[in-house]
CSV table of C-alpha atoms in Angstrom, one decimal:
chain,number,residue,atom,x,y,z
A,18,MET,CA,-19.5,-4.8,1.8
A,19,SER,CA,-21.6,-4.0,4.9
A,20,THR,CA,-20.8,-3.9,8.6
A,21,ALA,CA,-22.7,-4.1,11.8
A,22,PRO,CA,-24.5,-0.8,12.6
A,23,SER,CA,-22.6,-0.4,15.9
A,24,ALA,CA,-19.3,-0.3,14.1
A,25,GLY,CA,-20.0,2.1,11.3
A,26,PRO,CA,-16.9,3.5,9.8
A,27,ILE,CA,-18.0,7.1,9.6
A,28,THR,CA,-19.8,8.9,12.4
A,29,ALA,CA,-22.6,11.5,12.0
A,30,THR,CA,-20.0,14.2,12.1
A,31,GLY,CA,-18.1,12.7,9.1
A,32,THR,CA,-15.1,11.6,11.2
A,33,PRO,CA,-13.8,8.0,11.3
A,34,SER,CA,-14.8,5.8,14.2
A,35,GLU,CA,-12.2,5.6,16.9
A,36,ARG,CA,-11.3,2.0,16.0
A,37,ASN,CA,-10.0,3.3,12.7
A,38,ILE,CA,-7.6,5.5,14.5
A,39,ASP,CA,-4.4,4.9,16.4
A,40,GLY,CA,-2.8,8.2,17.4
A,41,GLN,CA,-2.0,10.1,14.2
A,42,ALA,CA,-2.6,7.0,12.0
A,43,ILE,CA,-6.0,6.5,10.4
A,44,ALA,CA,-7.1,3.3,8.6
A,45,ILE,CA,-9.4,3.1,5.7
A,46,THR,CA,-10.7,-0.2,4.4
A,47,VAL,CA,-12.8,-0.4,1.3
A,48,PHE,CA,-14.3,-3.3,-0.6
A,49,SER,CA,-15.8,-2.8,-4.0
A,50,THR,CA,-17.4,-5.2,-6.5
A,51,VAL,CA,-15.5,-5.2,-9.9
A,52,LYS,CA,-17.0,-5.5,-13.3
A,53,TRP,CA,-16.1,-8.5,-15.5
A,54,TRP,CA,-13.4,-6.6,-17.5
A,55,GLY,CA,-11.6,-5.5,-14.3
A,56,ARG,CA,-10.5,-9.1,-13.8
A,57,ALA,CA,-8.1,-8.7,-16.7
A,58,PHE,CA,-7.6,-4.9,-16.6
A,59,LEU,CA,-6.6,-4.5,-12.9
A,60,PRO,CA,-3.7,-6.9,-12.8
A,61,VAL,CA,-2.2,-5.1,-15.8
A,62,LEU,CA,-2.8,-1.8,-14.1
A,63,PHE,CA,-1.2,-3.0,-10.9
A,64,ASN,CA,1.8,-4.3,-12.7
A,65,VAL,CA,2.4,-1.2,-14.8
A,66,THR,CA,2.0,1.0,-11.7
A,67,LYS,CA,4.6,-1.1,-9.8
A,68,ARG,CA,7.1,-1.0,-12.7
A,69,THR,CA,6.6,2.7,-13.3
A,70,PRO,CA,7.6,4.7,-10.2
A,71,LYS,CA,6.7,7.9,-12.0
A,72,LEU,CA,3.0,6.9,-11.7
A,73,THR,CA,3.3,7.1,-7.9
A,74,THR,CA,5.2,10.3,-7.7
A,75,THR,CA,2.1,12.3,-6.7
A,76,ILE,CA,1.3,9.9,-3.8
A,77,VAL,CA,4.9,10.3,-2.6
A,78,GLN,CA,4.7,14.0,-2.8
A,79,LEU,CA,1.4,14.2,-1.0
A,80,SER,CA,3.2,12.6,1.9
A,81,PHE,CA,0.3,11.5,4.0
A,82,ILE,CA,0.2,7.8,3.2
A,83,HIS,CA,2.4,5.4,5.2
A,84,PHE,CA,1.2,2.2,3.5
A,85,ALA,CA,-1.5,1.4,0.9
A,86,ARG,CA,-2.6,-1.6,-1.1
A,87,TRP,CA,-5.0,-2.8,-3.6
A,88,SER,CA,-5.8,-6.6,-3.9
A,89,LEU,CA,-8.1,-8.3,-6.3
A,90,VAL,CA,-10.1,-11.0,-4.5
A,91,THR,CA,-11.2,-13.6,-7.1
A,92,LYS,CA,-11.7,-16.6,-4.8
A,93,ILE,CA,-12.4,-17.3,-1.2
A,94,PRO,CA,-10.0,-19.8,0.2
A,95,TYR,CA,-11.8,-23.0,1.4
A,96,ASN,CA,-11.1,-24.3,4.9
A,97,GLY,CA,-13.5,-27.3,5.1
A,98,ALA,CA,-17.0,-27.6,6.6
A,99,PRO,CA,-19.0,-25.8,7.7
A,100,GLN,CA,-17.6,-23.2,5.3
A,101,PRO,CA,-19.8,-23.2,2.2
A,102,LYS,CA,-17.7,-23.5,-0.9
A,103,GLN,CA,-18.2,-20.3,-2.8
A,104,ARG,CA,-17.3,-19.5,-6.4
A,105,LEU,CA,-17.4,-15.8,-6.8
A,106,ARG,CA,-19.3,-14.5,-9.8
A,107,TYR,CA,-17.5,-11.1,-9.6
A,108,PRO,CA,-14.0,-10.1,-8.6
A,109,HIS,CA,-13.9,-7.9,-5.5
A,110,MET,CA,-11.3,-5.2,-4.8
A,111,TYR,CA,-9.8,-4.8,-1.3
A,112,PHE,CA,-8.3,-1.4,-0.7
A,113,GLU,CA,-6.6,-0.3,2.5
A,114,SER,CA,-4.7,2.8,3.4
A,115,ASN,CA,-2.7,3.9,6.5
A,116,PHE,CA,-2.6,7.6,6.5
A,117,ASN,CA,-2.6,10.7,8.7
A,118,GLY,CA,-4.5,13.9,8.5
A,119,GLY,CA,-8.3,13.9,8.3
A,120,TRP,CA,-10.6,11.6,6.5
A,121,GLU,CA,-12.3,14.4,4.6
A,122,GLU,CA,-8.9,15.9,3.6
A,123,TYR,CA,-7.7,12.5,2.5
A,124,ILE,CA,-10.6,11.9,0.2
A,125,ASP,CA,-10.4,15.5,-1.1
A,126,ALA,CA,-6.8,15.0,-2.0
A,127,PHE,CA,-7.5,11.7,-3.7
A,128,SER,CA,-10.3,13.2,-5.6
A,129,HIS,CA,-8.7,16.5,-6.7
A,130,ILE,CA,-5.1,15.5,-7.1
A,131,LEU,CA,-5.2,11.8,-8.0
A,132,THR,CA,-8.2,12.2,-10.3
A,133,SER,CA,-6.9,10.0,-13.2
A,134,GLY,CA,-5.4,7.5,-10.8
A,135,MET,CA,-8.7,7.0,-9.0
A,136,ALA,CA,-10.5,6.6,-12.3
A,137,ALA,CA,-8.0,3.9,-13.3
A,138,PHE,CA,-8.1,2.0,-10.0
A,139,TRP,CA,-11.8,2.2,-9.3
A,140,GLY,CA,-13.2,2.7,-12.8
A,141,SER,CA,-14.0,-1.0,-13.1
A,142,SER,CA,-15.9,-1.1,-9.8
A,143,TYR,CA,-19.6,-1.0,-9.8
A,144,GLY,CA,-21.1,2.3,-8.6
A,145,PHE,CA,-17.9,4.3,-8.9
A,146,PRO,CA,-19.1,7.8,-9.7
A,147,LYS,CA,-15.8,9.3,-11.0
A,148,ALA,CA,-13.4,11.0,-8.7
A,149,LEU,CA,-14.9,14.5,-9.4
A,150,PRO,CA,-17.1,16.0,-8.2
A,151,VAL,CA,-16.0,15.0,-4.7
A,152,GLY,CA,-19.4,14.7,-3.1
A,153,PRO,CA,-20.6,11.6,-4.9
A,154,PHE,CA,-17.1,10.1,-4.6
A,155,LYS,CA,-17.1,10.6,-0.8
A,156,ALA,CA,-20.6,9.0,-0.6
A,157,TYR,CA,-19.3,6.0,-2.6
A,158,ILE,CA,-16.4,5.5,-0.3
A,159,LYS,CA,-18.6,5.8,2.8
A,160,GLU,CA,-21.0,3.2,1.3
A,161,ASN,CA,-18.2,0.8,0.7
A,162,GLU,CA,-15.9,1.4,3.7
A,163,ILE,CA,-15.7,-1.1,6.5
A,164,ALA,CA,-14.9,-0.1,10.0
A,165,ASN,CA,-11.9,-1.8,11.7
A,166,SER,CA,-12.5,-3.7,14.8
A,167,HIS,CA,-8.9,-3.2,15.8
A,168,TYR,CA,-6.1,-1.0,14.3
A,169,TYR,CA,-2.5,-0.8,15.4
A,170,SER,CA,0.4,1.5,14.6
A,171,ALA,CA,3.9,0.9,16.0
A,172,TYR,CA,4.5,4.6,16.2
A,173,PRO,CA,1.1,6.2,16.6
A,174,GLU,CA,2.5,9.6,17.5
A,175,ALA,CA,4.2,10.1,14.2
A,176,THR,CA,2.9,11.6,11.0
A,177,ILE,CA,4.5,10.4,7.8
A,178,THR,CA,6.2,13.8,7.5
A,179,MET,CA,7.8,13.2,10.9
A,180,VAL,CA,8.9,9.7,9.9
A,181,LYS,CA,10.5,10.9,6.7
A,182,ALA,CA,12.2,13.8,8.4
A,183,ALA,CA,13.6,11.5,11.1
A,184,LEU,CA,15.0,9.1,8.6
A,185,ASP,CA,16.5,11.9,6.6
A,186,LEU,CA,18.0,13.4,9.7
A,187,ASP,CA,19.5,10.0,10.6
A,188,ASP,CA,21.4,10.0,7.3
A,189,LYS,CA,22.8,13.5,8.0
A,190,LEU,CA,23.6,12.9,11.6
A,191,ALA,CA,25.2,9.4,11.3
A,192,PRO,CA,28.6,10.6,9.8
A,193,LEU,CA,29.0,13.1,12.7
A,194,ARG,CA,28.1,10.5,15.3
A,195,ARG,CA,30.8,8.3,13.9
A,196,SER,CA,33.6,10.9,13.7
A,197,ALA,CA,32.7,13.3,16.6
A,198,LYS,CA,34.9,11.7,19.2
A,199,GLY,CA,38.2,11.9,17.2
A,200,MET,CA,37.8,15.5,16.0
A,201,GLN,CA,39.4,18.7,17.3
A,202,PRO,CA,36.8,20.7,19.3
A,203,ASP,CA,36.8,23.6,16.8
A,204,ALA,CA,36.5,21.3,13.8
A,205,PHE,CA,33.7,19.5,15.6
A,206,ALA,CA,31.8,22.7,16.3
A,207,ARG,CA,32.0,23.7,12.6
A,208,ALA,CA,30.8,20.3,11.5
A,209,TYR,CA,28.0,20.4,14.0
A,210,GLU,CA,26.8,23.8,12.8
A,211,LYS,CA,26.9,22.5,9.2
A,212,MET,CA,25.0,19.4,10.1
A,213,LEU,CA,22.3,21.5,11.8
A,214,THR,CA,22.1,23.8,8.7
A,215,ASP,CA,21.9,20.9,6.3
A,216,ALA,CA,19.3,19.1,8.5
A,217,GLN,CA,17.2,22.2,9.2
A,218,ARG,CA,14.2,21.0,7.1
A,219,SER,CA,14.2,17.7,9.0
A,220,LEU,CA,14.0,19.3,12.4
B,9,MET,CA,7.6,-15.2,-2.6
B,10,ASN,CA,5.2,-13.0,-4.6
B,11,SER,CA,7.0,-9.7,-5.2
B,12,SER,CA,3.7,-7.8,-5.5
B,13,ASN,CA,3.5,-8.1,-1.7
B,14,VAL,CA,6.9,-6.4,-1.2
B,15,SER,CA,8.0,-2.8,-1.3
B,16,GLY,CA,11.6,-2.2,-0.3
B,17,GLN,CA,12.0,-4.6,2.7
B,18,ALA,CA,8.4,-4.1,3.7
B,19,TYR,CA,5.8,-6.8,3.2
B,20,GLY,CA,2.0,-6.3,2.8
B,21,PHE,CA,0.1,-9.3,4.1
B,22,LEU,CA,-3.7,-10.0,4.0
B,23,ALA,CA,-5.5,-13.1,5.1
B,24,ILE,CA,-9.3,-13.6,4.9
B,25,THR,CA,-10.7,-16.3,7.1
B,26,PRO,CA,-14.3,-17.6,7.5
B,27,ILE,CA,-15.8,-17.0,10.9
B,28,LYS,CA,-17.5,-20.0,12.6
B,29,PRO,CA,-21.3,-19.8,12.7
B,30,GLY,CA,-22.4,-18.3,16.0
B,31,GLU,CA,-18.9,-16.9,16.8
B,32,GLN,CA,-19.1,-13.5,15.1
B,33,ASP,CA,-20.4,-11.5,18.1
B,34,ALA,CA,-17.8,-13.0,20.5
B,35,LEU,CA,-15.0,-12.5,17.9
B,36,ARG,CA,-16.1,-8.9,17.4
B,37,ALA,CA,-16.1,-8.2,21.1
B,38,THR,CA,-12.7,-9.8,21.5
B,39,ILE,CA,-11.0,-7.8,18.8
B,40,GLU,CA,-12.7,-4.6,19.6
B,41,GLY,CA,-11.2,-5.0,23.1
B,42,LEU,CA,-7.7,-5.4,21.8
B,43,GLY,CA,-7.2,-1.6,21.9
B,44,ALA,CA,-6.7,-1.9,25.6
B,45,THR,CA,-3.8,-4.3,25.5
B,46,ARG,CA,-2.4,-3.6,22.0
B,47,PRO,CA,-1.0,-7.2,21.6
B,48,LEU,CA,0.6,-6.4,18.2
B,49,ARG,CA,3.2,-4.2,19.9
B,50,ARG,CA,4.8,-7.5,21.0
B,51,VAL,CA,5.3,-8.4,17.4
B,52,LYS,CA,8.2,-6.0,16.9
B,53,ARG,CA,8.3,-6.1,13.1
B,54,THR,CA,4.7,-4.8,12.7
B,55,HIS,CA,4.5,-1.3,11.4
B,56,MET,CA,0.7,-1.1,11.0
B,57,ALA,CA,-2.0,-3.8,11.2
B,58,ARG,CA,-5.8,-4.2,11.3
B,59,LEU,CA,-8.5,-6.7,12.0
B,60,VAL,CA,-11.8,-6.2,10.2
B,61,ILE,CA,-15.0,-8.2,10.1
B,62,VAL,CA,-16.7,-8.3,6.7
B,63,GLU,CA,-20.3,-9.4,6.8
B,64,ASP,CA,-21.4,-9.2,3.2
B,65,PHE,CA,-20.7,-7.6,-0.1
B,66,ASN,CA,-22.2,-4.2,-0.6
B,67,HIS,CA,-25.0,-3.5,-3.1
B,68,LYS,CA,-26.9,-0.4,-4.0
B,69,PRO,CA,-29.6,-0.3,-6.7
B,70,HIS,CA,-27.9,2.7,-8.4
B,71,TYR,CA,-24.7,0.6,-8.9
B,72,LYS,CA,-26.6,-1.2,-11.7
B,73,GLN,CA,-24.9,-4.4,-10.9
B,74,ARG,CA,-26.6,-7.1,-13.0
B,75,ARG,CA,-26.8,-9.8,-10.2
B,76,GLU,CA,-26.3,-9.4,-6.5
B,77,GLU,CA,-23.5,-11.4,-4.9
B,78,HIS,CA,-23.5,-12.2,-1.2
B,79,LEU,CA,-20.7,-13.5,0.9
B,80,ALA,CA,-21.5,-17.1,1.9
B,81,ILE,CA,-20.2,-16.6,5.4
B,82,PRO,CA,-18.8,-13.6,7.4
B,83,MET,CA,-15.1,-13.3,7.1
B,84,LEU,CA,-12.3,-11.9,9.3
B,85,CYS,CA,-9.6,-9.9,7.5
B,86,PHE,CA,-6.2,-9.6,9.1
B,87,SER,CA,-3.8,-7.2,7.3
B,88,SER,CA,-0.3,-6.3,8.4
B,89,ASN,CA,2.5,-4.1,7.0
B,90,PHE,CA,5.7,-5.5,8.4
B,91,ASP,CA,9.5,-5.9,8.1
B,92,GLY,CA,11.2,-8.7,6.2
B,93,GLU,CA,9.9,-12.1,5.0
B,94,LEU,CA,6.6,-13.7,5.7
B,95,ASP,CA,7.4,-17.1,7.3
B,96,SER,CA,9.5,-15.8,10.2
B,97,TYR,CA,7.0,-13.0,10.7
B,98,LEU,CA,4.1,-15.4,11.1
B,99,ASP,CA,6.2,-17.6,13.4
B,100,ASP,CA,6.7,-14.5,15.6
B,101,LEU,CA,3.1,-13.5,15.3
B,102,GLY,CA,2.1,-17.0,16.6
B,103,ALA,CA,4.6,-16.9,19.4
B,104,GLN,CA,3.7,-13.4,20.6
B,105,LEU,CA,0.0,-13.7,20.3
B,106,ALA,CA,-0.2,-17.3,21.6
B,107,GLY,CA,-2.8,-16.2,24.3
B,108,GLU,CA,-5.0,-14.4,21.8
B,109,ILE,CA,-5.0,-17.0,19.0
B,110,PRO,CA,-7.9,-19.2,20.3
B,111,GLU,CA,-10.0,-16.0,20.8
B,112,ILE,CA,-9.3,-14.7,17.3
B,113,TRP,CA,-8.4,-17.3,14.7
B,114,GLY,CA,-9.7,-20.1,16.9
B,115,ARG,CA,-13.2,-18.6,16.2
B,116,CYS,CA,-12.6,-19.1,12.4
B,117,ILE,CA,-13.4,-22.3,10.5
B,118,GLY,CA,-10.3,-24.5,10.4
B,119,GLY,CA,-8.4,-22.0,12.5
B,120,PRO,CA,-5.8,-23.0,15.1
B,121,GLN,CA,-6.3,-23.0,18.8
B,122,ASP,CA,-2.7,-22.3,19.6
B,123,ALA,CA,0.5,-20.9,18.0
B,124,LYS,CA,1.1,-24.2,16.2
B,125,GLY,CA,-0.7,-24.1,12.9
B,126,LEU,CA,-1.2,-20.3,12.7
B,127,LYS,CA,1.4,-19.8,10.0
B,128,ALA,CA,0.0,-22.5,7.7
B,129,TYR,CA,-3.6,-21.3,8.3
B,130,LEU,CA,-2.9,-17.7,7.5
B,131,LYS,CA,-0.8,-18.6,4.5
B,132,HIS,CA,-3.6,-20.8,3.2
B,133,ASN,CA,-6.0,-17.9,3.4
B,134,GLN,CA,-3.6,-15.2,2.1
B,135,ILE,CA,-4.7,-12.9,-0.6
B,136,ASP,CA,-1.8,-11.4,-2.6
B,137,CYS,CA,-1.5,-7.7,-3.1
B,138,GLY,CA,-2.1,-6.4,-6.6
B,139,PHE,CA,-0.2,-3.2,-5.8
B,140,PHE,CA,1.5,-2.4,-2.5
B,141,TYR,CA,2.8,1.1,-1.7
B,142,ALA,CA,5.1,1.8,1.2
B,143,ALA,CA,6.3,5.4,1.7
B,144,TYR,CA,9.5,4.3,3.5
B,145,GLY,CA,9.7,0.6,2.6
B,146,GLN,CA,13.4,0.5,3.2
B,147,ALA,CA,13.1,1.4,6.9
B,148,THR,CA,12.3,-1.2,9.6
B,149,VAL,CA,10.1,-0.5,12.6
B,150,ALA,CA,13.2,-0.4,14.8
B,151,LYS,CA,14.9,2.1,12.4
B,152,VAL,CA,11.8,4.3,12.3
B,153,LYS,CA,11.4,4.3,16.1
B,154,ALA,CA,15.1,5.0,16.7
B,155,SER,CA,15.1,7.8,14.1
B,156,LEU,CA,12.0,9.4,15.6
B,157,ASP,CA,13.6,9.2,19.1
B,158,GLN,CA,16.9,10.6,17.8
B,159,ARG,CA,15.1,13.5,16.1
B,160,GLU,CA,13.4,14.5,19.3
B,161,ARG,CA,16.7,14.3,21.2
B,162,LEU,CA,18.5,16.3,18.6
B,163,MET,CA,15.9,19.1,18.7
B,164,ALA,CA,16.2,19.2,22.5
B,165,PHE,CA,20.0,19.1,22.3
B,166,ALA,CA,20.2,21.9,19.8
B,167,THR,CA,18.3,24.1,22.1
B,168,ARG,CA,20.3,23.1,25.2
B,169,ALA,CA,23.6,23.4,23.4
B,170,GLN,CA,23.2,27.0,22.3
B,171,GLY,CA,26.1,29.1,23.5
B,172,MET,CA,28.3,26.2,24.5
B,173,GLU,CA,32.0,26.4,23.8
B,174,PRO,CA,33.4,23.9,21.3
B,175,GLU,CA,34.9,21.6,23.8
B,176,GLU,CA,31.8,21.5,26.0
B,177,LEU,CA,29.6,21.1,22.9
B,178,GLN,CA,31.7,18.1,21.6
B,179,GLU,CA,31.6,16.4,25.0
B,180,ALA,CA,27.9,16.9,25.4
B,181,PHE,CA,27.3,15.7,21.8
B,182,VAL,CA,29.3,12.5,22.2
B,183,LYS,CA,27.5,11.7,25.5
B,184,GLU,CA,24.1,12.3,23.9
B,185,PHE,CA,24.8,10.7,20.5
B,186,PRO,CA,27.5,8.0,21.0
B,187,SER,CA,28.8,6.4,17.8
């Protein structure tokens, strides 16, 4: 899909426009036109991916995606005149990601590490050049990316690593918060040191 | 509820609504200006959300697509990743963005001019997720923000508490991190 020239998603320097960014969080939105066989294949792929957590292990380990989604648009909801009724000849895939880091690094990681996954998810899209080499893949994403007009994050200062560390820390700190008041000072001091040691990677 | 929109307790919502003829520039100006006021911060269950104007499908000759397909009318995409179930979220969205609704969805065909009707309108135009990924789908916005704040405070406390005697340490800890 195309956008107004004034709101192009990628600047001349290859960085996302500021409306795709909120603090550490970066938004990417991509529409692609899907070949006829994707209408049947993609729902099966989505279902298998959802039911097989092992398939998303790499995304979890990469730890730079807060939220992501793929949707297959097969019809445009009708809202009455003057909206023209439109029957889509092709399905279209909507992809969005909420991530942190840099756009280039993000696409590099998708291309090099999630190579087979990218082929599965975008292989039925017209023009998909394969995930590797990365140059044509980046060009493809840039051609199909749409700039946000507004992007919002509730915690823009936080990377996903920070969020995960904070949640992990909460699990480790909660027992001590509950019991601290009733402990003997020496026992508390030992428990506090142990908690800090256990939580070291989350700090 | 379509479970493909859910990961943990997080919900992935997408609605695509047709923009009224002649309203696209005004709509774009409005939503590009939302960065100054960040109205979605009032909708407390929102983790991350976006508004995107889609003008047409993309074609390139080297895609070798047999027939071009064009969008009949420009569309507004609203996507949100939020806590809990859809109906109460859309109620809250309508209540908290009451002032912005006529300037945003009021510029879409069939769209509401006030909070009343927003929920039904967005649900009518919802596109389900095929696959929705949430890295920490079990954690609400409130939980994430509280945990981030607590982490900052613990790091500061750990520095400040170095060398404290057990009694003083305990007292300071209980004061900083009450149960």
